[in-house]
Amino acid sequence: MKGPAAWPPLIYLVAFFLVPTCLVASYSLRARDFSGHIRAEASVEGWREATGSYSMPILGRSLALAGAVTAACLVLGYPCAMVLARQPKGQRRAWVVLLSFPLVTSQLLRIFGWLNLLPLSLRGTTWGVGLVMAAAYLPFMLLPLLRACERVDPDVRLAALDLGATPWQAFHRVTWPLTRPGAIAGCSLVFIPAAGEYLIPHFIGEGKVTVLGTMIVEEFMERRNWPFASAAAMVLLIVIVVPAAVSIRLSGKGPRARPGGASE
Amino acid sequence: MGSSDRADGPAIELREVSKRFGGRAVIDGTSLTVGRGEFLALIGPSGSGKSTLLKLVSGIESPDSGRVLLSGQDVTEQPPYRRRVHTVFQNYALFPHLDVAGNVGFPLRMAGVDRRTRSARVAQALDWVELGPFASRRVEALSGGERQRVALARALVSESEAVLLDEPLSALDPHLRTQTLELLQDIQERLKVAYLYVTHDREEALRAAHRVGVLNQGRLEQVGPPEEIYRRPVSPFVASFIGPINWLSGERSEQGDGWVELSGGPRVPTTSRTLPAGPKLLLGVRPQDLWLGLEGFLGARIVGRQFSGTSVSLRLMSELGVPLTAELRADVETPPVGTDVRVSWSPEEAHIFGVAP
Amino acid sequence: MNVPTTIHVDRTRIAARLAWLAASLVLLAAGCGGHANDKEPAASDPSRPFAGQTLRVFNWSDYIDPDLLKEFEAQTGAKVQYDNFASDAELETKMLAGGSEYDVIFPSDRSMTPLVKKGLLAPLDKSLLPGMKHLDPKFLDARFDRGNRYSVPYFWGTVAVGVQSDKVDKDAKDFKVLFDPKYSGHITMLDDPENVVAIVLLSLNLPMNSTKDEDLAKVKAVLKAQRPLVQAYTSDAFKDKLISGDAWVALGWSGDILQAREKRASVRVIVPSSGSMIWADSMAIPVGAKQPKLAHAFIDFLLGPEVAARNANFVRYPTPNAAARAKVDPALRSDPAVYPPADVLDRCQWLEDRGADISKIERLWREIK
């Protein structure tokens, strides 16, 4: 079936994604100019650095941190969403507004708040960075989870208990499969930006927690190493496009009826 | 779980069970027994505590006091998943992510039944509810009636001694209700499973159940076979909840036993040897028990008429100023609206209750 | 980040900076699209030769006395449009994308090298800059712009150590205090390999601009040993940390540490008498500036001793303008933390452009962090 040409999204896609991405990709394949920018000749030095022994541990650390933050948000967000989903509608709406409040306040403002709250011993540590990131990203997990939990008929859980499921089995076999699309959406909303996070590691990490985001900004802005910074940005993009594509596929499927016998 | 490991005792027994929500007694010292293989229907207006009573049996709620026994075993302290009783929910509460077989097999899976046994028993349960070919359907693709039967099969599949049904027909189209009720009845008789069936529809209860319990504000007012409940209600509440009735008020006649002096009107005979303590009395007669003729206890004028196929319902204004309804067989010729008639009834059909002043 | 950069980095600008970064990539993509050449309106009033013209200035924030801008407008009849940048990279990228948007820019010494190398600056017409005679020759003929063909110095400063006098030994007077385990957990370092390596070389009495492998190996050993003592590597937060008391020993730009001292009296500024690193910001005109004459007039205006002194009183950095120095607020002028004594200043050095050798320093930095 052919619809009308989708011009506006196409233009956005080209102007705000394809063109910058192609530019970054082309910078990544040029030689470094030590006084900034790039030189005309081609070079794979940027990619060599971006996949080398300096960058790879940082990439690993960034992904591990993003994964831990995502897991923390899921563990914190799930019970919260389940409890909220059972509140009366008016109260729930008030809660949603309150929980979304961090999203409408400046992230920098919140980071400076954390700088004052965090004890010195947590600042400049990966734990501190992870803690602040989890707090910052929690709403992104909570809102899709809450939407998913709201749509689950509360009687369905009771039915599972009534039919012999322990509370854990009721969660594992019923509540979780029914809310999984929301959880996947929440996880990708947290993981994807967390993997490239710059502000929180920059400020909370106090220069002692180097992740991909801070590394790219540092290489681009401070070292003027454009090919390396661009190649690292491409690596991040590739590393993020993969989970994004997977999560879109997973959540696109939605909760499907599964054969009773084969679902073990 | 075969029948060999079943303990003795009634399928369900509640002893002096109470449950309060926020200071209000929803169930108030109620005792109830559902025998093995018995179909017991609980009726009552909304808010009378019917659903809570079911939840106390299934374990979703626990009582503040009293005991709950299943097959003679005290399960008051047991969580729902340890109780061998399953519920058919009002909105069915099917698992939307599982297909029909997955739904029906769920309790077996939770009980750790192996896959082969499971699929055989699922197929059997689907046969009971006449859904054999539906095993791999998605539940979202089913009609309301089909979902209802899946929910029933799911509650039946583990062949526990009792099934709880929470208004199972209320979400169905009216034309499906009779048919489904018959199916429920057939299965109950075939499997000899006990039903605790909650409904607000007295007709369902009277037609299908072995015994009927009437719940009013958390208290069980009367339990008994449908005929007994219908013919010998123990309270004005039961009498009017179980079917339409004309109420007349009066007093015990001073001239002797067995007569009631209607307020502002004639004396009427009754069969009661000992009338209830008064001083006020309430006398109820069902519409189909009223006779119209040239002779009778009361004068009345016909003010309205409704035809319903099998019967004709006449609205009357009695000389006492109390409106009455009479229901007559449709094949009997009825006088036209505006006619003055005399109203009488057989004394055996009059239900008389004492009213505290 | 180069020296002056961080002096002005306002944390709240970081986000804007990132947004700008994205936008500038798109700008670069579009290439240096032709800018419409707006015709200069003919000067009709000889006393106000630039009436109707607009001067576009690109400078660090809070780095000029705003009254002076009004005064310049009144004198010339021109309008001044004053935009801010927050980092060297921001200025450099903007220039690469087509700097003719601006008439006067204020690059750091570190930015000067690439800007000159890439031919992004217009040669100055010295005949239009008679005020240059007021400048202290010490700040002229810098290595990044021999003969001052493209630039005129604006302000300068040193790299210094801020210490909490109640926590740190009274006799601490050089960079050694940065490596003292007594202050473990309360030391902050600049997050900048070039500057930090230079400071460590100085503290080891080695040539500050050395890129010799054996010298760098010594630097690495020192920094590696220091790593566990460091509370933060930061080029912008050390000022707040000095003010809050979190940092007892902070390596930073002299101006920031002075500002911290204004907020917290216990802060002491150490400019090692053995010499430190010195930096300067310049004024320059980009190639393709639309109002070069007006730009020269503006630079010359700022070189006037009276104006330069007022400006120095406002921004509180040392001025390279010898004639203006006498007119600077005496309290400021006599503060050795602002204007180090002549012998100390003589021992201060400029950071050289290391070219491709910078890779060695970068590698070292990655290894210690």
PDB file of C-alpha atoms in Angstrom, chain A residues 46-255:
ATOM      1  CA  GLY A  46      40.805   7.570  14.334  1.00  0.00           C
ATOM      2  CA  TRP A  47      39.183   4.166  14.100  1.00  0.00           C
ATOM      3  CA  ARG A  48      42.343   2.498  15.304  1.00  0.00           C
ATOM      4  CA  GLU A  49      42.274   4.681  18.394  1.00  0.00           C
ATOM      5  CA  ALA A  50      38.531   4.313  18.857  1.00  0.00           C
ATOM      6  CA  THR A  51      38.780   0.527  18.851  1.00  0.00           C
ATOM      7  CA  GLY A  52      42.136   0.392  20.591  1.00  0.00           C
ATOM      8  CA  SER A  53      43.312  -0.480  24.059  1.00  0.00           C
ATOM      9  CA  TYR A  54      42.436   2.941  25.448  1.00  0.00           C
ATOM     10  CA  SER A  55      38.899   3.197  24.125  1.00  0.00           C
ATOM     11  CA  MET A  56      37.686  -0.374  24.518  1.00  0.00           C
ATOM     12  CA  PRO A  57      37.842  -0.491  28.322  1.00  0.00           C
ATOM     13  CA  ILE A  58      36.071   2.877  28.388  1.00  0.00           C
ATOM     14  CA  LEU A  59      33.401   1.537  26.034  1.00  0.00           C
ATOM     15  CA  GLY A  60      33.062  -1.514  28.264  1.00  0.00           C
ATOM     16  CA  ARG A  61      32.771   0.682  31.345  1.00  0.00           C
ATOM     17  CA  SER A  62      30.135   2.870  29.665  1.00  0.00           C
ATOM     18  CA  LEU A  63      28.026  -0.115  28.647  1.00  0.00           C
ATOM     19  CA  ALA A  64      28.401  -1.757  32.048  1.00  0.00           C
ATOM     20  CA  LEU A  65      27.423   1.486  33.754  1.00  0.00           C
ATOM     21  CA  ALA A  66      24.435   1.963  31.441  1.00  0.00           C
ATOM     22  CA  GLY A  67      23.423  -1.648  32.038  1.00  0.00           C
ATOM     23  CA  ALA A  68      23.697  -1.289  35.793  1.00  0.00           C
ATOM     24  CA  VAL A  69      21.739   1.969  35.743  1.00  0.00           C
ATOM     25  CA  THR A  70      19.052   0.328  33.597  1.00  0.00           C
ATOM     26  CA  ALA A  71      18.849  -2.649  35.945  1.00  0.00           C
ATOM     27  CA  ALA A  72      18.654  -0.369  38.973  1.00  0.00           C
ATOM     28  CA  CYS A  73      15.879   1.680  37.365  1.00  0.00           C
ATOM     29  CA  LEU A  74      13.974  -1.501  36.515  1.00  0.00           C
ATOM     30  CA  VAL A  75      14.298  -2.903  40.016  1.00  0.00           C
ATOM     31  CA  LEU A  76      13.326   0.409  41.602  1.00  0.00           C
ATOM     32  CA  GLY A  77      10.700   1.274  39.024  1.00  0.00           C
ATOM     33  CA  TYR A  78       8.809  -1.980  38.844  1.00  0.00           C
ATOM     34  CA  PRO A  79       7.350  -2.167  42.357  1.00  0.00           C
ATOM     35  CA  CYS A  80       6.713   1.550  42.206  1.00  0.00           C
ATOM     36  CA  ALA A  81       4.780   1.237  38.932  1.00  0.00           C
ATOM     37  CA  MET A  82       2.804  -1.748  40.228  1.00  0.00           C
ATOM     38  CA  VAL A  83       1.773   0.094  43.378  1.00  0.00           C
ATOM     39  CA  LEU A  84       0.907   3.251  41.450  1.00  0.00           C
ATOM     40  CA  ALA A  85      -1.143   1.350  38.885  1.00  0.00           C
ATOM     41  CA  ARG A  86      -3.447   0.253  41.689  1.00  0.00           C
ATOM     42  CA  GLN A  87      -4.024   3.791  42.990  1.00  0.00           C
ATOM     43  CA  PRO A  88      -7.282   5.530  42.140  1.00  0.00           C
ATOM     44  CA  LYS A  89      -7.067   7.395  38.873  1.00  0.00           C
ATOM     45  CA  GLY A  90      -6.947  10.920  40.279  1.00  0.00           C
ATOM     46  CA  GLN A  91      -4.178  10.128  42.725  1.00  0.00           C
ATOM     47  CA  ARG A  92      -2.282   8.284  40.032  1.00  0.00           C
ATOM     48  CA  ARG A  93      -2.391  11.297  37.783  1.00  0.00           C
ATOM     49  CA  ALA A  94      -1.025  13.475  40.567  1.00  0.00           C
ATOM     50  CA  TRP A  95       1.766  10.976  41.103  1.00  0.00           C
ATOM     51  CA  VAL A  96       2.604  10.923  37.418  1.00  0.00           C
ATOM     52  CA  VAL A  97       2.861  14.703  37.394  1.00  0.00           C
ATOM     53  CA  LEU A  98       5.107  14.646  40.467  1.00  0.00           C
ATOM     54  CA  LEU A  99       7.266  11.878  39.048  1.00  0.00           C
ATOM     55  CA  SER A 100       7.609  13.665  35.735  1.00  0.00           C
ATOM     56  CA  PHE A 101       8.633  16.831  37.492  1.00  0.00           C
ATOM     57  CA  PRO A 102      12.352  16.063  37.234  1.00  0.00           C
ATOM     58  CA  LEU A 103      11.901  15.920  33.462  1.00  0.00           C
ATOM     59  CA  VAL A 104      10.770  19.526  33.295  1.00  0.00           C
ATOM     60  CA  THR A 105      13.535  20.843  35.543  1.00  0.00           C
ATOM     61  CA  SER A 106      16.947  21.528  34.099  1.00  0.00           C
ATOM     62  CA  GLN A 107      19.206  18.532  34.258  1.00  0.00           C
ATOM     63  CA  LEU A 108      22.117  20.738  35.210  1.00  0.00           C
ATOM     64  CA  LEU A 109      20.143  22.148  38.102  1.00  0.00           C
ATOM     65  CA  ARG A 110      19.486  18.644  39.361  1.00  0.00           C
ATOM     66  CA  ILE A 111      23.132  17.689  38.925  1.00  0.00           C
ATOM     67  CA  PHE A 112      24.240  20.639  41.031  1.00  0.00           C
ATOM     68  CA  GLY A 113      21.687  19.629  43.613  1.00  0.00           C
ATOM     69  CA  TRP A 114      23.275  16.195  43.692  1.00  0.00           C
ATOM     70  CA  LEU A 115      26.737  17.734  43.933  1.00  0.00           C
ATOM     71  CA  ASN A 116      25.618  19.281  47.200  1.00  0.00           C
ATOM     72  CA  LEU A 117      23.851  16.164  48.428  1.00  0.00           C
ATOM     73  CA  LEU A 118      26.475  13.569  47.619  1.00  0.00           C
ATOM     74  CA  PRO A 119      29.105  12.979  50.267  1.00  0.00           C
ATOM     75  CA  LEU A 120      32.642  13.663  49.115  1.00  0.00           C
ATOM     76  CA  SER A 121      33.406   9.960  49.270  1.00  0.00           C
ATOM     77  CA  LEU A 122      30.846   9.217  46.521  1.00  0.00           C
ATOM     78  CA  ARG A 123      31.797  12.065  44.237  1.00  0.00           C
ATOM     79  CA  GLY A 124      34.362  11.148  41.657  1.00  0.00           C
ATOM     80  CA  THR A 125      33.401   7.476  41.862  1.00  0.00           C
ATOM     81  CA  THR A 126      31.586   5.222  39.430  1.00  0.00           C
ATOM     82  CA  TRP A 127      29.103   4.412  42.213  1.00  0.00           C
ATOM     83  CA  GLY A 128      28.241   8.055  42.641  1.00  0.00           C
ATOM     84  CA  VAL A 129      27.855   8.539  38.894  1.00  0.00           C
ATOM     85  CA  GLY A 130      25.639   5.445  38.699  1.00  0.00           C
ATOM     86  CA  LEU A 131      23.504   6.598  41.603  1.00  0.00           C
ATOM     87  CA  VAL A 132      22.840  10.022  40.110  1.00  0.00           C
ATOM     88  CA  MET A 133      22.203   8.510  36.679  1.00  0.00           C
ATOM     89  CA  ALA A 134      19.718   6.028  38.115  1.00  0.00           C
ATOM     90  CA  ALA A 135      17.902   8.857  39.872  1.00  0.00           C
ATOM     91  CA  ALA A 136      17.913  10.953  36.721  1.00  0.00           C
ATOM     92  CA  TYR A 137      16.671   8.190  34.450  1.00  0.00           C
ATOM     93  CA  LEU A 138      14.111   6.645  36.789  1.00  0.00           C
ATOM     94  CA  PRO A 139      11.160   8.590  35.299  1.00  0.00           C
ATOM     95  CA  PHE A 140      12.017   7.289  31.854  1.00  0.00           C
ATOM     96  CA  MET A 141      11.645   3.775  33.207  1.00  0.00           C
ATOM     97  CA  LEU A 142       8.694   4.482  35.432  1.00  0.00           C
ATOM     98  CA  LEU A 143       6.359   6.136  32.954  1.00  0.00           C
ATOM     99  CA  PRO A 144       6.274   3.365  30.320  1.00  0.00           C
ATOM    100  CA  LEU A 145       6.163   0.753  33.079  1.00  0.00           C
ATOM    101  CA  LEU A 146       3.255   2.517  34.713  1.00  0.00           C
ATOM    102  CA  ARG A 147       1.415   2.638  31.398  1.00  0.00           C
ATOM    103  CA  ALA A 148       1.993  -1.093  30.977  1.00  0.00           C
ATOM    104  CA  CYS A 149       0.915  -1.913  34.539  1.00  0.00           C
ATOM    105  CA  GLU A 150      -2.226   0.175  34.211  1.00  0.00           C
ATOM    106  CA  ARG A 151      -3.303  -1.863  31.244  1.00  0.00           C
ATOM    107  CA  VAL A 152      -3.070  -5.139  33.120  1.00  0.00           C
ATOM    108  CA  ASP A 153      -6.417  -6.196  34.611  1.00  0.00           C
ATOM    109  CA  PRO A 154      -5.705  -6.469  38.366  1.00  0.00           C
ATOM    110  CA  ASP A 155      -7.950  -9.554  38.522  1.00  0.00           C
ATOM    111  CA  VAL A 156      -5.533 -11.387  36.254  1.00  0.00           C
ATOM    112  CA  ARG A 157      -2.916 -11.490  38.995  1.00  0.00           C
ATOM    113  CA  LEU A 158      -5.530 -12.570  41.519  1.00  0.00           C
ATOM    114  CA  ALA A 159      -6.643 -15.248  39.078  1.00  0.00           C
ATOM    115  CA  ALA A 160      -3.091 -16.550  38.885  1.00  0.00           C
ATOM    116  CA  LEU A 161      -2.869 -16.766  42.689  1.00  0.00           C
ATOM    117  CA  ASP A 162      -6.295 -18.358  42.809  1.00  0.00           C
ATOM    118  CA  LEU A 163      -5.225 -20.952  40.246  1.00  0.00           C
ATOM    119  CA  GLY A 164      -2.269 -22.066  42.283  1.00  0.00           C
ATOM    120  CA  ALA A 165       0.521 -19.653  41.355  1.00  0.00           C
ATOM    121  CA  THR A 166       2.769 -18.481  44.167  1.00  0.00           C
ATOM    122  CA  PRO A 167       3.275 -14.715  44.211  1.00  0.00           C
ATOM    123  CA  TRP A 168       6.589 -15.198  42.420  1.00  0.00           C
ATOM    124  CA  GLN A 169       5.012 -17.478  39.801  1.00  0.00           C
ATOM    125  CA  ALA A 170       2.168 -14.986  39.343  1.00  0.00           C
ATOM    126  CA  PHE A 171       4.758 -12.319  38.637  1.00  0.00           C
ATOM    127  CA  HIS A 172       6.945 -14.495  36.474  1.00  0.00           C
ATOM    128  CA  ARG A 173       4.192 -16.155  34.462  1.00  0.00           C
ATOM    129  CA  VAL A 174       1.575 -13.418  34.273  1.00  0.00           C
ATOM    130  CA  THR A 175       2.444  -9.909  35.414  1.00  0.00           C
ATOM    131  CA  TRP A 176       5.895  -9.845  33.871  1.00  0.00           C
ATOM    132  CA  PRO A 177       4.934 -11.169  30.412  1.00  0.00           C
ATOM    133  CA  LEU A 178       2.059  -8.683  30.306  1.00  0.00           C
ATOM    134  CA  THR A 179       4.191  -5.705  31.308  1.00  0.00           C
ATOM    135  CA  ARG A 180       7.306  -6.738  29.406  1.00  0.00           C
ATOM    136  CA  PRO A 181       6.718  -4.369  26.464  1.00  0.00           C
ATOM    137  CA  GLY A 182       6.632  -1.460  28.912  1.00  0.00           C
ATOM    138  CA  ALA A 183       9.747  -2.742  30.626  1.00  0.00           C
ATOM    139  CA  ILE A 184      11.549  -3.070  27.298  1.00  0.00           C
ATOM    140  CA  ALA A 185      10.510   0.424  26.298  1.00  0.00           C
ATOM    141  CA  GLY A 186      11.688   1.723  29.671  1.00  0.00           C
ATOM    142  CA  CYS A 187      14.978  -0.161  29.430  1.00  0.00           C
ATOM    143  CA  SER A 188      15.773   1.237  26.021  1.00  0.00           C
ATOM    144  CA  LEU A 189      14.737   4.740  27.106  1.00  0.00           C
ATOM    145  CA  VAL A 190      17.231   4.415  29.942  1.00  0.00           C
ATOM    146  CA  PHE A 191      20.005   2.348  28.419  1.00  0.00           C
ATOM    147  CA  ILE A 192      20.417   4.196  25.142  1.00  0.00           C
ATOM    148  CA  PRO A 193      20.941   7.685  26.544  1.00  0.00           C
ATOM    149  CA  ALA A 194      22.805   6.310  29.564  1.00  0.00           C
ATOM    150  CA  ALA A 195      25.397   4.654  27.312  1.00  0.00           C
ATOM    151  CA  GLY A 196      26.267   8.036  25.828  1.00  0.00           C
ATOM    152  CA  GLU A 197      25.738  10.113  28.968  1.00  0.00           C
ATOM    153  CA  TYR A 198      28.066  13.060  29.314  1.00  0.00           C
ATOM    154  CA  LEU A 199      26.814  15.569  31.880  1.00  0.00           C
ATOM    155  CA  ILE A 200      26.508  13.313  34.917  1.00  0.00           C
ATOM    156  CA  PRO A 201      29.880  11.552  34.558  1.00  0.00           C
ATOM    157  CA  HIS A 202      31.441  14.922  33.812  1.00  0.00           C
ATOM    158  CA  PHE A 203      30.161  16.663  36.915  1.00  0.00           C
ATOM    159  CA  ILE A 204      29.700  13.829  39.397  1.00  0.00           C
ATOM    160  CA  GLY A 205      32.730  11.923  38.108  1.00  0.00           C
ATOM    161  CA  GLU A 206      34.975  14.924  38.808  1.00  0.00           C
ATOM    162  CA  GLY A 207      37.318  13.956  36.012  1.00  0.00           C
ATOM    163  CA  LYS A 208      37.965  10.549  37.555  1.00  0.00           C
ATOM    164  CA  VAL A 209      35.242   8.560  35.802  1.00  0.00           C
ATOM    165  CA  THR A 210      35.895   8.466  32.079  1.00  0.00           C
ATOM    166  CA  VAL A 211      33.056   7.071  30.000  1.00  0.00           C
ATOM    167  CA  LEU A 212      32.440   7.194  26.281  1.00  0.00           C
ATOM    168  CA  GLY A 213      30.452  10.432  26.487  1.00  0.00           C
ATOM    169  CA  THR A 214      33.109  12.317  28.401  1.00  0.00           C
ATOM    170  CA  MET A 215      35.844  10.796  26.274  1.00  0.00           C
ATOM    171  CA  ILE A 216      34.250  11.966  23.028  1.00  0.00           C
ATOM    172  CA  VAL A 217      33.620  15.488  24.290  1.00  0.00           C
ATOM    173  CA  GLU A 218      37.134  15.671  25.703  1.00  0.00           C
ATOM    174  CA  GLU A 219      38.769  14.424  22.516  1.00  0.00           C
ATOM    175  CA  PHE A 220      36.681  16.725  20.361  1.00  0.00           C
ATOM    176  CA  MET A 221      36.666  19.876  22.460  1.00  0.00           C
ATOM    177  CA  GLU A 222      39.913  19.693  24.392  1.00  0.00           C
ATOM    178  CA  ARG A 223      42.335  17.558  22.408  1.00  0.00           C
ATOM    179  CA  ARG A 224      40.989  18.681  19.030  1.00  0.00           C
ATOM    180  CA  ASN A 225      41.351  15.080  17.903  1.00  0.00           C
ATOM    181  CA  TRP A 226      38.408  15.116  15.523  1.00  0.00           C
ATOM    182  CA  PRO A 227      39.014  11.803  13.736  1.00  0.00           C
ATOM    183  CA  PHE A 228      39.266   9.885  17.010  1.00  0.00           C
ATOM    184  CA  ALA A 229      36.282  11.678  18.546  1.00  0.00           C
ATOM    185  CA  SER A 230      34.247  11.057  15.389  1.00  0.00           C
ATOM    186  CA  ALA A 231      35.213   7.394  15.202  1.00  0.00           C
ATOM    187  CA  ALA A 232      34.347   6.965  18.881  1.00  0.00           C
ATOM    188  CA  ALA A 233      30.997   8.640  18.244  1.00  0.00           C
ATOM    189  CA  MET A 234      30.397   6.192  15.411  1.00  0.00           C
ATOM    190  CA  VAL A 235      31.290   3.276  17.681  1.00  0.00           C
ATOM    191  CA  LEU A 236      28.786   4.548  20.236  1.00  0.00           C
ATOM    192  CA  LEU A 237      26.175   4.916  17.521  1.00  0.00           C
ATOM    193  CA  ILE A 238      26.734   1.363  16.317  1.00  0.00           C
ATOM    194  CA  VAL A 239      26.705  -0.012  19.842  1.00  0.00           C
ATOM    195  CA  ILE A 240      23.452   1.810  20.516  1.00  0.00           C
ATOM    196  CA  VAL A 241      21.727   1.191  17.190  1.00  0.00           C
ATOM    197  CA  VAL A 242      21.955  -2.544  17.776  1.00  0.00           C
ATOM    198  CA  PRO A 243      20.102  -2.636  21.117  1.00  0.00           C
ATOM    199  CA  ALA A 244      17.665  -0.021  19.839  1.00  0.00           C
ATOM    200  CA  ALA A 245      16.802  -2.145  16.835  1.00  0.00           C
ATOM    201  CA  VAL A 246      16.467  -5.209  19.034  1.00  0.00           C
ATOM    202  CA  SER A 247      14.220  -3.449  21.499  1.00  0.00           C
ATOM    203  CA  ILE A 248      12.034  -2.063  18.747  1.00  0.00           C
ATOM    204  CA  ARG A 249      11.633  -5.564  17.390  1.00  0.00           C
ATOM    205  CA  LEU A 250      10.906  -6.968  20.822  1.00  0.00           C
ATOM    206  CA  SER A 251       8.382  -4.351  21.856  1.00  0.00           C
ATOM    207  CA  GLY A 252       6.837  -4.326  18.401  1.00  0.00           C
ATOM    208  CA  LYS A 253       5.817  -7.917  18.931  1.00  0.00           C
ATOM    209  CA  GLY A 254       3.947  -7.056  22.077  1.00  0.00           C
ATOM    210  CA  PRO A 255       2.379  -9.610  24.392  1.00  0.00           C
TER     211      PRO A 255
END
